[in-house]
Structure formats: C-alpha cells, structure tokens
Coordinates of C-alpha atoms in Angstrom, one line a residue:
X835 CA 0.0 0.0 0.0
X836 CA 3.0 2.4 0.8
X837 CA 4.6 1.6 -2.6
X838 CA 1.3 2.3 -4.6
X839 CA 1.1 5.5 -2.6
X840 CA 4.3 6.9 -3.7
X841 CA 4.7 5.1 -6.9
X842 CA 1.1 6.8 -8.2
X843 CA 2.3 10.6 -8.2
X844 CA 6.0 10.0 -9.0
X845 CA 6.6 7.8 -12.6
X846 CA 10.2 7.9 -13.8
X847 CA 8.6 10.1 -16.7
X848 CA 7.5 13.0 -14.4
X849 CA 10.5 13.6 -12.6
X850 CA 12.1 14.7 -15.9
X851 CA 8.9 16.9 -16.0
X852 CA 9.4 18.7 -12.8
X853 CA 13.1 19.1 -13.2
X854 CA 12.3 20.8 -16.6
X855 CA 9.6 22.6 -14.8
X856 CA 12.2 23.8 -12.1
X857 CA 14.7 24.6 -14.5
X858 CA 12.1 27.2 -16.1
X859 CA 11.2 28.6 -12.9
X860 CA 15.4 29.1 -12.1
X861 CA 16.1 30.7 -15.4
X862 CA 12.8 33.1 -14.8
X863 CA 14.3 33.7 -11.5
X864 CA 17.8 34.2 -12.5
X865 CA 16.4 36.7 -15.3
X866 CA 14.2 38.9 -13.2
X867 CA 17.2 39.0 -10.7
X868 CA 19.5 40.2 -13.5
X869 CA 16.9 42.8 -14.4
X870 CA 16.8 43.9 -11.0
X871 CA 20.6 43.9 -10.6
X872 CA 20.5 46.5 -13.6
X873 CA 17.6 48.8 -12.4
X874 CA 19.7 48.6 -8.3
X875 CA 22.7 50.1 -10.6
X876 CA 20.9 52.4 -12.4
X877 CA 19.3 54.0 -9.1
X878 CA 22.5 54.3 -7.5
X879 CA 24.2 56.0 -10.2
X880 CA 21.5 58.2 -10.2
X881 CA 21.4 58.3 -6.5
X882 CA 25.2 59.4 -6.7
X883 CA 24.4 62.4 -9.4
X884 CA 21.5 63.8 -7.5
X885 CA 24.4 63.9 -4.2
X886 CA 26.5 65.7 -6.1
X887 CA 24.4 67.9 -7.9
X888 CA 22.8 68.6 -4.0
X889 CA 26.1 69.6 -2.8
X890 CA 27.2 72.1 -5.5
X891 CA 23.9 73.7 -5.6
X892 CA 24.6 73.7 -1.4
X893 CA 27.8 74.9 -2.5
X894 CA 26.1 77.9 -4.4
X895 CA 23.7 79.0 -1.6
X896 CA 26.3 79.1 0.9
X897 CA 28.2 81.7 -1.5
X898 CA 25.0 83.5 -2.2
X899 CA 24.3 83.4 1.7
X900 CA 27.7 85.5 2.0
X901 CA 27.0 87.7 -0.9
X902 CA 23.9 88.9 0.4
X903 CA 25.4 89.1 4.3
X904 CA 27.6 91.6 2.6
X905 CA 25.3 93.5 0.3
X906 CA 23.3 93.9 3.4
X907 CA 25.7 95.5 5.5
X908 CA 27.0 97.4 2.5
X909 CA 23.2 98.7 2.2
X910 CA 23.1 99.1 6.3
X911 CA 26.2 101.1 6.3
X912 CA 24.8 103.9 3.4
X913 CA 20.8 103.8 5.0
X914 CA 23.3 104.9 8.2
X915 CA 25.4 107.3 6.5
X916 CA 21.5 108.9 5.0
X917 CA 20.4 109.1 8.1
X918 CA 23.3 111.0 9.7
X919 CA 22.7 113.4 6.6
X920 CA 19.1 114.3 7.0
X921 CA 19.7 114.3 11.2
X922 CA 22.5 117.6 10.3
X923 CA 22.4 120.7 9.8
X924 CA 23.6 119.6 6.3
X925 CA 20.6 120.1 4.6
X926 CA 22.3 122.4 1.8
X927 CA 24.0 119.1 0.9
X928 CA 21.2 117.2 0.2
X929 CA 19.4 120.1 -1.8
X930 CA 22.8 119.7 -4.1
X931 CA 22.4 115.9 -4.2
X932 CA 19.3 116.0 -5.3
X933 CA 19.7 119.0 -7.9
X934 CA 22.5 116.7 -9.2
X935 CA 20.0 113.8 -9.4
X936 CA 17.9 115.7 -11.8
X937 CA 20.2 117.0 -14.0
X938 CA 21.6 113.4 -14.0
X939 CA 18.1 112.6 -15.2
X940 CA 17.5 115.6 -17.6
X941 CA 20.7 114.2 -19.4
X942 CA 19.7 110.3 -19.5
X943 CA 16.4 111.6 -20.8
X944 CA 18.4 114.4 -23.3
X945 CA 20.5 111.7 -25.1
X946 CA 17.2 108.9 -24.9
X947 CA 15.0 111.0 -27.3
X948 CA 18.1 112.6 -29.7
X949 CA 18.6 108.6 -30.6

C-alpha cells in the first residue's frame, strides 16, 4: 500500500517533467534577478548624481548666503550714513544731491529722445 502510494504521483517520466519545470522557474528567476541587478545600478548611479548635484547647488547657496550678508551690510552702512545726513544741519548738501539727481536725469532723458 506504501509503494502504490508513492509510486502513483512520482513515474520515472515525471520527474524529468518537474526538473524541466524547475529549471524554467530558475532561469525566470535568474532573469528577473538580473533585471533587477541592472535597475539597483541604475538608481544608485543616479542616487550618486543627485548627491553631487545637491552639494554644488549647497555649494552655491552658501556663497550667495555670503554675498547677500555683505550687500546687506554694504546697504546698512549707506541707509546709516543717510540718516546721519538728513539728522544735520547739512541740509544744503542734500538740496545739491538731489539737484545733481535731476540733472543726472534731464541728461539720460536728453540723449534717450536725440537717438
């Protein structure tokens, strides 16, 4: 009773089928794990551009950081420097400033309409 019991699902003929079965399923396997081999690679190269593109462009905010720390203290320095002017007694000065300003202007606005 044991050996009809083993010897119904398992002939000589289907262990050649399974093994061919199996052997299907492993070069599947072996495929797909080759195709995700090439897509891991892919993502880390592009994992290692997107690093390096962060830190140059981290690179270039820092400078900009600095550039605008200084055009700020540049532009805090001269709103100082006005307000000193307008505080004196220097109010002849500024009338001359702004008469300068003008003519400045007239001058732009001279050689602007002779083109």
């Amino acid at each position: 009773l044991t050996l009809a019991f083993i010897g119904d699902g398992a002939s000589a003929g289907s262990y050649g089928y399974t093994n061919s079965g199996y052997s299907v399923y492993e070069e599947e396997n072996e495929r797909l794990t080759e195709s995700l081999r090439t897509k891991v690679s892919a993502i880390k190269s592009l994992s290692i551009e997107i690093g390096t593109e962060v830190k140059n462009q981290n690179k270039m905010l820092s400078e900009m950081d600095n550039d605008f720390d200084s055009a700020g203290g540049l532009l805090g320095a001269t709103m100082g420097r006005l307000r000193t002017l307008s505080r004196g007694s220097q109010t002849k000065l500024l009338c001359y400033m702004m008469l300068f300003a003008l003519f400045v202007f007239f001058v732009v606005y001279w050689i602007i309409k002779l083109r």
